[in-house]
């Protein structure tokens, strides 16, 4: 019997352009890239040179602080560039794909008979271990950590996020294999939504199934950890994206690294919404080719969803943890006189300032404008209304801004990740970049405790 957890705090934002359940044709790219910044907390050391030939599954770089953690190439081909930024920071490693793909062979394994160390070793050799994140600090974990539990959230409920049940179709066996492999390491907690009915989720084996019934951010793995196994100082839990679980399952079932994932292509400025089967590291311009309205003018392309995604530039590629590519209006072509005073019906307000709240489950075509400037922090209780965790969000943010580490620890910083404050950032009257603030606080605390 699954454990049902009801959540009342939160906010569902219904945006126009949700992905339809259909596959979009996307041509294979000529060049792919792996971005070290996708793996938070990793300091990369590149292990290849321009002109080297690599197979799919061969490492392109390793974590300088833990060299046994490598990061696998998504394709076989020739290393075409190692791009660096300021202070020689590694921005991305590019690989020009072979016409005929060649895979490193790691051997087929029966996960039911593996030990925890053998599962870790398999993931390390294949360059997939870095896809596991940990709390505290919300960073890529290391093999010497001992998690008290491993959390996988199959519920995606942020605006314009894809439906994992649709992504899972045809991948059920690999998903279960990945879950079983993780269960050899520690207790696995699988979080699903109250409306999810796929047998691969509701009947998953070797895991503890927890059903979360409530508005966004019920799907946040941090929220689920807070309600099932809160993290205290000195404890560690691992969190794994459900698509990464499929990657792990494919590895053990086939002996190959296959980083193909089904991503949602969504947003009101996408001509045809749907899903695309693409490899990690695929250029976004390849995924969106000919599918952006208005010729790409006055739009914002996001590597992710509107709450937590990163603004994409010309060189952007599909992130290692990205489950959707969204295109929304930029808003730079909108000019309103006294717009804030109009009794509008097509805009969204959490405070019911507009009459649109009378229209029930209306979908909105919101743009990227902040509609205000950063100002002094207002202690209004706004964060608490959308943060279904046993922490005081406003006080935690204030303690981070003031640099009070003792207060941060007492207020639960070990349990949170930046995405947990995405909704609070959306409703914040003070227009503070809360996700950046929380990330900075976690980084400082990690250095202090190193």
Short mmCIF file of C-alpha atoms in Angstrom, two decimals, residues 158-411:
data_model
loop_
_atom_site.label_atom_id
_atom_site.label_comp_id
_atom_site.label_asym_id
_atom_site.label_seq_id
_atom_site.Cartn_x
_atom_site.Cartn_y
_atom_site.Cartn_z
CA UNK A 158 6.12 22.78 -12.80
CA UNK A 159 4.64 24.97 -15.56
CA UNK A 160 5.09 23.40 -19.02
CA UNK A 161 6.96 20.38 -17.68
CA UNK A 162 6.51 17.16 -19.59
CA UNK A 163 4.51 14.14 -18.45
CA UNK A 164 6.94 11.47 -17.25
CA UNK A 165 4.37 8.75 -17.88
CA UNK A 166 4.54 9.58 -21.59
CA UNK A 167 8.34 9.71 -21.47
CA UNK A 168 8.35 6.32 -19.76
CA UNK A 169 6.43 4.47 -22.50
CA UNK A 170 8.63 1.73 -23.94
CA UNK A 171 11.27 2.28 -21.22
CA UNK A 172 9.53 0.48 -18.35
CA UNK A 173 12.02 -2.41 -18.17
CA UNK A 174 15.04 -0.11 -18.08
CA UNK A 175 13.36 2.07 -15.44
CA UNK A 176 12.72 -0.91 -13.17
CA UNK A 177 16.27 -2.17 -13.67
CA UNK A 178 17.60 1.24 -12.66
CA UNK A 179 15.44 1.29 -9.54
CA UNK A 180 16.56 -2.21 -8.56
CA UNK A 181 20.21 -1.23 -9.07
CA UNK A 182 19.82 1.79 -6.78
CA UNK A 183 18.04 -0.34 -4.18
CA UNK A 184 21.23 -2.38 -3.84
CA UNK A 185 22.88 0.76 -2.43
CA UNK A 186 20.19 2.12 -0.09
CA UNK A 187 16.46 2.41 0.51
CA UNK A 188 14.81 3.91 -2.58
CA UNK A 189 11.80 6.23 -2.23
CA UNK A 190 9.84 6.73 -5.46
CA UNK A 191 7.58 9.78 -5.44
CA UNK A 192 4.60 9.83 -7.81
CA UNK A 193 1.52 12.01 -8.27
CA UNK A 194 -2.02 11.18 -7.20
CA UNK A 195 -3.17 11.17 -10.83
CA UNK A 196 -0.37 8.99 -12.19
CA UNK A 197 -1.58 5.50 -13.07
CA UNK A 198 1.26 3.84 -15.03
CA UNK A 199 1.88 0.35 -13.66
CA UNK A 200 5.64 0.91 -13.90
CA UNK A 201 5.21 3.65 -11.27
CA UNK A 202 2.38 2.48 -9.04
CA UNK A 203 3.63 -1.12 -9.05
CA UNK A 204 7.37 -0.45 -9.03
CA UNK A 205 9.37 -3.14 -7.24
CA UNK A 206 12.26 -2.82 -4.77
CA UNK A 207 11.16 0.70 -3.79
CA UNK A 208 8.95 2.52 -1.32
CA UNK A 209 6.21 4.29 -3.30
CA UNK A 210 4.99 7.62 -1.89
CA UNK A 211 2.01 9.37 -3.51
CA UNK A 212 2.02 13.17 -3.30
CA UNK A 213 -1.36 14.82 -3.67
CA UNK A 214 -1.18 18.58 -3.95
CA UNK A 215 -0.18 21.54 -6.10
CA UNK A 216 3.28 22.40 -7.43
CA UNK A 217 5.96 22.00 -6.03
CA UNK A 218 4.81 18.55 -4.85
CA UNK A 219 7.07 17.09 -7.54
CA UNK A 220 10.21 18.71 -6.14
CA UNK A 221 12.44 16.02 -4.73
CA UNK A 222 13.41 18.37 -1.88
CA UNK A 223 9.76 18.64 -0.84
CA UNK A 224 9.46 14.86 -0.91
CA UNK A 225 12.61 14.40 1.17
CA UNK A 226 11.27 16.90 3.72
CA UNK A 227 8.08 14.87 4.21
CA UNK A 228 9.57 11.36 4.12
CA UNK A 229 13.14 11.48 5.47
CA UNK A 230 14.29 14.99 6.47
CA UNK A 231 18.02 15.61 6.27
CA UNK A 232 19.78 16.45 9.51
CA UNK A 233 23.32 17.74 9.86
CA UNK A 234 25.76 14.94 9.06
CA UNK A 235 23.25 12.95 7.01
CA UNK A 236 23.14 12.51 3.23
CA UNK A 237 20.39 11.50 0.83
CA UNK A 238 20.86 10.96 -2.88
CA UNK A 239 18.40 12.25 -5.47
CA UNK A 240 18.17 10.91 -9.01
CA UNK A 241 16.20 12.28 -11.95
CA UNK A 242 13.83 9.57 -13.26
CA UNK A 243 15.38 9.78 -16.73
CA UNK A 244 18.81 9.12 -15.21
CA UNK A 245 17.29 5.99 -13.65
CA UNK A 246 16.47 4.89 -17.21
CA UNK A 247 20.09 5.63 -18.23
CA UNK A 248 21.29 3.37 -15.41
CA UNK A 249 18.88 0.61 -16.41
CA UNK A 250 19.99 0.73 -20.04
CA UNK A 251 23.60 0.44 -18.95
CA UNK A 252 23.04 -2.75 -16.96
CA UNK A 253 20.61 -4.26 -19.51
CA UNK A 254 22.69 -3.60 -22.63
CA UNK A 255 26.21 -2.89 -21.39
CA UNK A 256 26.16 0.45 -23.25
CA UNK A 257 25.77 4.10 -22.35
CA UNK A 258 22.72 5.50 -24.12
CA UNK A 259 21.87 9.08 -23.17
CA UNK A 260 18.76 9.33 -25.36
CA UNK A 261 15.94 11.06 -23.50
CA UNK A 262 12.42 12.18 -24.38
CA UNK A 263 12.04 15.90 -23.75
CA UNK A 264 8.97 18.08 -23.91
CA UNK A 265 9.00 20.89 -26.48
CA UNK A 266 6.53 23.39 -25.08
CA UNK A 267 5.54 27.03 -24.76
CA UNK A 268 3.15 29.45 -26.41
CA UNK A 269 5.79 30.45 -28.97
CA UNK A 270 6.33 26.92 -30.26
CA UNK A 271 4.48 26.24 -33.50
CA UNK A 272 3.96 22.55 -32.77
CA UNK A 273 4.31 21.30 -29.24
CA UNK A 274 5.16 17.70 -28.44
CA UNK A 275 8.07 15.52 -27.41
CA UNK A 276 11.41 14.81 -29.04
CA UNK A 277 13.72 11.83 -28.56
CA UNK A 278 17.17 13.41 -28.46
CA UNK A 279 20.56 12.81 -26.88
CA UNK A 280 21.94 14.82 -24.00
CA UNK A 281 24.14 17.51 -25.57
CA UNK A 282 21.98 18.04 -28.66
CA UNK A 283 22.01 21.72 -29.74
CA UNK A 284 18.71 23.40 -28.89
CA UNK A 285 18.63 25.04 -32.31
CA UNK A 286 18.48 21.51 -33.76
CA UNK A 287 15.57 20.56 -31.52
CA UNK A 288 13.65 23.76 -32.31
CA UNK A 289 14.57 24.04 -36.00
CA UNK A 290 11.69 25.69 -37.87
CA UNK A 291 9.39 25.34 -34.86
CA UNK A 292 9.61 28.78 -33.23
CA UNK A 293 6.87 31.31 -33.98
CA UNK A 294 7.51 34.82 -35.31
CA UNK A 295 10.88 33.81 -36.72
CA UNK A 296 12.37 33.69 -33.24
CA UNK A 297 11.83 37.40 -32.59
CA UNK A 298 10.74 38.63 -29.15
CA UNK A 299 10.94 35.17 -27.63
CA UNK A 300 12.88 33.61 -24.77
CA UNK A 301 14.21 30.09 -25.26
CA UNK A 302 14.72 28.20 -22.00
CA UNK A 303 16.85 25.15 -21.35
CA UNK A 304 14.27 23.78 -18.93
CA UNK A 305 10.92 25.05 -17.63
CA UNK A 306 9.89 28.68 -17.00
CA UNK A 307 10.53 28.47 -13.24
CA UNK A 308 13.98 26.87 -13.10
CA UNK A 309 15.27 26.77 -16.68
CA UNK A 310 18.32 28.68 -17.93
CA UNK A 311 18.09 31.25 -20.70
CA UNK A 312 19.57 29.63 -23.81
CA UNK A 313 22.18 31.30 -25.96
CA UNK A 314 23.23 30.40 -29.51
CA UNK A 315 25.57 27.66 -28.31
CA UNK A 316 23.13 26.09 -25.82
CA UNK A 317 22.74 22.32 -25.82
CA UNK A 318 20.26 20.06 -24.05
CA UNK A 319 21.34 19.87 -20.42
CA UNK A 320 22.15 16.64 -18.62
CA UNK A 321 19.16 17.10 -16.30
CA UNK A 322 16.85 18.96 -18.70
CA UNK A 323 13.44 17.39 -19.29
CA UNK A 324 11.92 20.14 -21.44
CA UNK A 325 12.77 22.96 -23.85
CA UNK A 326 10.36 25.87 -23.64
CA UNK A 327 9.79 29.01 -25.69
CA UNK A 328 7.81 31.87 -24.16
CA UNK A 329 7.30 35.53 -25.11
CA UNK A 330 10.13 37.83 -24.06
CA UNK A 331 7.83 40.80 -23.54
CA UNK A 332 10.32 43.32 -24.91
CA UNK A 333 7.83 44.40 -27.56
CA UNK A 334 5.02 45.16 -25.08
CA UNK A 335 4.38 48.79 -24.22
CA UNK A 336 1.57 49.54 -21.78
CA UNK A 337 0.40 52.85 -20.37
CA UNK A 338 -0.79 52.43 -16.77
CA UNK A 339 -0.86 48.69 -17.36
CA UNK A 340 -0.78 47.93 -13.66
CA UNK A 341 -4.06 49.83 -13.20
CA UNK A 342 -6.07 48.01 -15.84
CA UNK A 343 -8.74 45.51 -14.66
CA UNK A 344 -7.33 42.92 -17.03
CA UNK A 345 -8.71 39.42 -17.68
CA UNK A 346 -5.73 37.80 -19.40
CA UNK A 347 -2.97 38.19 -16.82
CA UNK A 348 -2.16 36.16 -13.75
CA UNK A 349 -2.03 37.40 -10.18
CA UNK A 350 -1.48 35.41 -7.00
CA UNK A 351 -3.07 38.22 -4.97
CA UNK A 352 -6.25 38.31 -7.11
CA UNK A 353 -5.45 41.83 -8.26
CA UNK A 354 -7.01 41.01 -11.64
CA UNK A 355 -10.47 39.66 -12.38
CA UNK A 356 -8.92 36.70 -14.21
CA UNK A 357 -9.01 34.63 -10.99
CA UNK A 358 -12.80 34.38 -11.44
CA UNK A 359 -12.27 32.30 -14.58
CA UNK A 360 -11.17 29.14 -12.77
CA UNK A 361 -8.56 26.95 -14.48
CA UNK A 362 -7.73 29.46 -17.20
CA UNK A 363 -4.41 29.08 -19.03
CA UNK A 364 -2.20 32.14 -19.41
CA UNK A 365 0.25 33.30 -22.04
CA UNK A 366 2.73 35.00 -19.73
CA UNK A 367 5.92 36.67 -20.90
CA UNK A 368 9.33 36.94 -19.24
CA UNK A 369 8.94 40.42 -17.80
CA UNK A 370 9.60 40.77 -14.07
CA UNK A 371 7.14 43.69 -13.81
CA UNK A 372 8.98 45.48 -11.05
CA UNK A 373 12.42 46.06 -9.62
CA UNK A 374 14.40 44.54 -6.77
CA UNK A 375 13.61 46.23 -3.47
CA UNK A 376 13.85 45.71 0.27
CA UNK A 377 12.66 42.32 1.46
CA UNK A 378 9.04 42.37 2.61
CA UNK A 379 8.18 39.94 5.41
CA UNK A 380 4.70 39.12 4.13
CA UNK A 381 4.41 35.34 4.44
CA UNK A 382 4.36 35.00 0.64
CA UNK A 383 7.06 32.32 0.60
CA UNK A 384 5.32 30.17 3.20
CA UNK A 385 2.12 29.99 1.15
CA UNK A 386 3.89 28.24 -1.73
CA UNK A 387 6.59 26.33 0.18
CA UNK A 388 5.16 23.03 1.53
CA UNK A 389 8.18 22.29 3.72
CA UNK A 390 8.72 22.46 7.45
CA UNK A 391 11.00 25.48 7.22
CA UNK A 392 10.60 29.25 7.49
CA UNK A 393 11.55 30.34 3.98
CA UNK A 394 11.71 34.08 4.55
CA UNK A 395 13.88 33.75 7.66
CA UNK A 396 16.18 31.29 5.89
CA UNK A 397 16.70 33.70 3.00
CA UNK A 398 17.43 36.55 5.43
CA UNK A 399 19.99 34.41 7.25
CA UNK A 400 21.71 33.62 3.95
CA UNK A 401 21.80 37.30 2.98
CA UNK A 402 23.26 38.21 6.39
CA UNK A 403 25.79 35.36 6.30
CA UNK A 404 24.60 33.84 9.59
CA UNK A 405 25.65 30.19 9.17
CA UNK A 406 24.38 29.02 12.57
CA UNK A 407 20.96 30.44 11.80
CA UNK A 408 20.95 28.83 8.34
CA UNK A 409 21.61 25.41 9.88
CA UNK A 410 18.86 25.87 12.45
CA UNK A 411 16.40 26.98 9.77
#
